[in-house]
XYZ file of C-alpha atoms in Angstrom:
216
model
C -21.296 -13.759 -35.110
C -17.856 -12.194 -35.150
C -16.605 -10.773 -31.859
C -15.808 -7.044 -31.839
C -14.232 -5.575 -28.742
C -14.212 -2.018 -27.466
C -11.689 -1.626 -24.685
C -11.669 -5.390 -24.166
C -15.474 -5.561 -23.695
C -17.517 -7.716 -26.152
C -20.343 -5.737 -27.701
C -23.299 -8.128 -27.830
C -25.746 -7.466 -30.633
C -23.565 -4.809 -32.312
C -21.136 -7.314 -33.719
C -23.047 -7.640 -37.025
C -23.735 -4.891 -39.514
C -27.279 -3.762 -40.227
C -27.040 -5.083 -43.792
C -26.013 -8.500 -42.489
C -28.963 -8.635 -40.094
C -31.405 -7.528 -42.756
C -29.945 -9.990 -45.251
C -30.440 -12.890 -42.829
C -33.977 -11.806 -42.041
C -34.838 -11.647 -45.737
C -33.484 -15.108 -46.642
C -36.894 -16.724 -46.306
C -36.593 -18.707 -49.540
C -33.137 -20.087 -48.904
C -31.280 -18.391 -51.778
C -31.805 -14.689 -51.182
C -33.377 -14.122 -54.620
C -37.065 -13.916 -53.635
C -37.527 -10.242 -54.441
C -35.550 -10.503 -57.663
C -37.705 -13.450 -58.768
C -40.871 -11.531 -58.003
C -39.636 -8.527 -59.969
C -38.653 -10.736 -62.871
C -42.068 -12.397 -62.698
C -43.730 -8.993 -62.610
C -41.771 -7.856 -65.682
C -42.645 -11.055 -67.552
C -46.292 -10.679 -66.576
C -46.261 -7.078 -67.785
C -44.705 -8.130 -71.103
C -47.273 -10.902 -71.510
C -50.039 -8.494 -70.594
C -48.791 -6.074 -73.233
C -48.633 -8.871 -75.801
C -51.861 -10.581 -74.776
C -54.095 -11.328 -77.724
C -57.424 -11.662 -75.941
C -59.141 -9.742 -73.199
C -59.360 -12.822 -71.015
C -55.620 -13.443 -71.261
C -54.928 -9.779 -70.580
C -57.159 -9.832 -67.514
C -55.384 -12.974 -66.273
C -51.967 -11.346 -66.682
C -53.300 -8.215 -65.023
C -54.408 -10.221 -61.957
C -51.012 -11.904 -61.843
C -49.312 -8.513 -61.874
C -51.541 -7.300 -59.058
C -50.780 -10.425 -57.062
C -47.049 -10.031 -57.677
C -47.216 -6.339 -56.719
C -49.068 -7.271 -53.541
C -46.364 -9.805 -52.727
C -43.645 -7.217 -53.401
C -45.449 -4.642 -51.226
C -45.895 -7.223 -48.505
C -42.216 -8.203 -48.729
C -41.213 -4.527 -48.677
C -43.453 -3.877 -45.678
C -41.992 -6.905 -43.921
C -38.486 -5.722 -44.769
C -39.255 -2.284 -43.325
C -40.659 -3.889 -40.176
C -37.570 -6.039 -39.826
C -35.374 -2.991 -40.410
C -37.258 -0.994 -37.756
C -37.028 -3.943 -35.389
C -33.280 -4.175 -35.993
C -32.914 -0.462 -35.313
C -34.766 -0.874 -32.026
C -32.608 -3.878 -31.191
C -29.486 -1.879 -32.002
C -30.671 0.950 -29.750
C -31.482 -1.553 -27.033
C -28.063 -3.181 -27.386
C -26.393 0.232 -27.243
C -28.332 0.995 -24.070
C -27.364 -2.369 -22.576
C -23.751 -1.793 -23.590
C -23.703 1.622 -21.891
C -25.251 0.077 -18.783
C -22.589 -2.640 -18.843
C -19.866 -0.005 -19.242
C -21.299 1.941 -16.309
C -21.442 -1.260 -14.250
C -17.840 -2.080 -15.151
C -16.732 1.449 -14.246
C -18.577 1.146 -10.947
C -16.953 -2.239 -10.370
C -13.511 -0.720 -11.027
C -14.254 2.031 -8.509
C -15.407 -0.540 -5.949
C -12.278 -2.615 -6.584
C -10.072 0.459 -6.097
C -11.943 1.300 -2.884
C -11.588 -2.299 -1.690
C -7.851 -2.149 -2.393
C -7.609 0.997 -0.272
C -9.571 -0.689 2.511
C -7.305 -3.756 2.295
C -4.185 -1.574 2.554
C -5.693 0.267 5.514
C -6.616 -3.047 7.151
C -3.047 -4.288 6.642
C -1.664 -1.119 8.270
C -4.080 -1.497 11.180
C -3.108 -5.148 11.575
C 0.597 -4.271 11.498
C 0.074 -1.519 14.083
C -1.850 -3.910 16.313
C 0.930 -6.485 16.079
C 3.477 -3.821 17.004
C 1.271 -2.657 19.871
C 0.881 -6.232 21.131
C 4.637 -6.794 20.981
C 5.240 -3.515 22.826
C 2.602 -4.432 25.423
C 4.351 -7.761 26.039
C 7.654 -5.950 26.544
C 6.005 -3.489 28.927
C 4.436 -6.315 30.915
C 7.909 -7.652 31.712
C 8.819 -4.340 33.362
C 7.462 -3.019 36.669
C 4.794 -0.400 36.633
C 5.472 3.294 37.107
C 4.675 3.317 40.858
C 7.115 0.507 41.585
C 9.728 2.102 39.345
C 9.407 5.411 41.217
C 9.803 3.560 44.517
C 12.926 1.843 43.269
C 14.306 5.122 41.955
C 13.609 6.795 45.310
C 15.333 3.948 47.163
C 18.295 4.109 44.796
C 18.454 7.894 45.299
C 18.578 7.478 49.041
C 21.211 4.781 48.752
C 23.233 6.961 46.425
C 22.978 9.854 48.845
C 24.111 7.586 51.690
C 27.048 6.348 49.634
C 27.923 9.945 48.791
C 28.053 10.792 52.498
C 30.228 7.752 53.109
C 32.520 8.817 50.284
C 32.824 12.309 51.722
C 33.588 10.866 55.159
C 36.236 8.530 53.754
C 37.775 11.380 51.746
C 37.890 13.547 54.896
C 39.566 10.717 56.793
C 42.040 10.161 53.997
C 42.860 13.868 53.940
C 43.372 13.850 57.706
C 45.584 10.756 57.477
C 47.525 12.397 54.663
C 48.142 15.484 56.780
C 49.100 13.354 59.786
C 51.451 11.310 57.641
C 53.010 14.516 56.311
C 53.503 15.781 59.855
C 54.974 12.401 60.812
C 57.403 12.494 57.900
C 58.401 16.037 58.825
C 58.977 14.996 62.416
C 61.008 11.956 61.344
C 63.096 14.155 59.068
C 63.715 16.686 61.840
C 64.543 13.868 64.236
C 66.971 12.400 61.708
C 68.647 15.787 61.276
C 68.884 16.172 65.024
C 70.429 12.718 65.392
C 72.923 13.436 62.630
C 73.861 16.748 64.226
C 74.254 15.091 67.622
C 76.421 12.363 66.061
C 78.661 14.955 64.367
C 78.941 16.923 67.588
C 79.903 13.766 69.456
C 82.606 13.001 66.898
C 84.018 16.524 67.222
C 84.066 16.278 70.990
C 85.792 12.870 70.864
C 88.339 14.234 68.446
C 89.100 17.176 70.748
C 89.427 14.884 73.748
C 91.790 12.594 71.864
C 93.862 15.540 70.771
C 94.127 16.859 74.284
C 95.232 13.537 75.664
C 97.860 13.195 73.029
C 99.438 16.610 73.777
C 101.437 16.512 77.219
C 101.327 19.503 79.532
C 104.657 21.532 79.987
């Protein structure tokens, strides 16, 4: 039986034509010429019956014709039965084929659904792996209560350091002012010393001049 495909699906039982099935069913004599031989025999018997010379020979040919007709009717009836059986088989095969097509379509739908479920399972697995990795990272860090305590302690320490900074800045500003006053005082003292030194030089010069000039 030759394979015939419809969409890649072998159609069992529909791969042979009706004539081929009937021909095989009718090959009961091995050469496919049974009906033709019976018809030829019937024609010969009819000719002999027409040409029979005696009543007895005519009756004999008449019985042969009836027998041959009976065989032809039987063969025809058998052929019709085989043909009807083949039609029923064809209908049955068509029904089976449609059921197979429906099953294949259902299988394709199930496969598509399974693919979706596999993709969803892969996403869930990936998310779980990411969650596990994140949970491991979180476990290495203190919990929220401890973190708040540390932040509160750091805030207090920062506030304390801020007060210290302000105190140091105030002291530095005071020292800067004191240093400025000291520099001003040193400058004034230096000016005073220079003025005193100049005054002393003037006085010495006057005294020297007076000693050098004699009185009249």
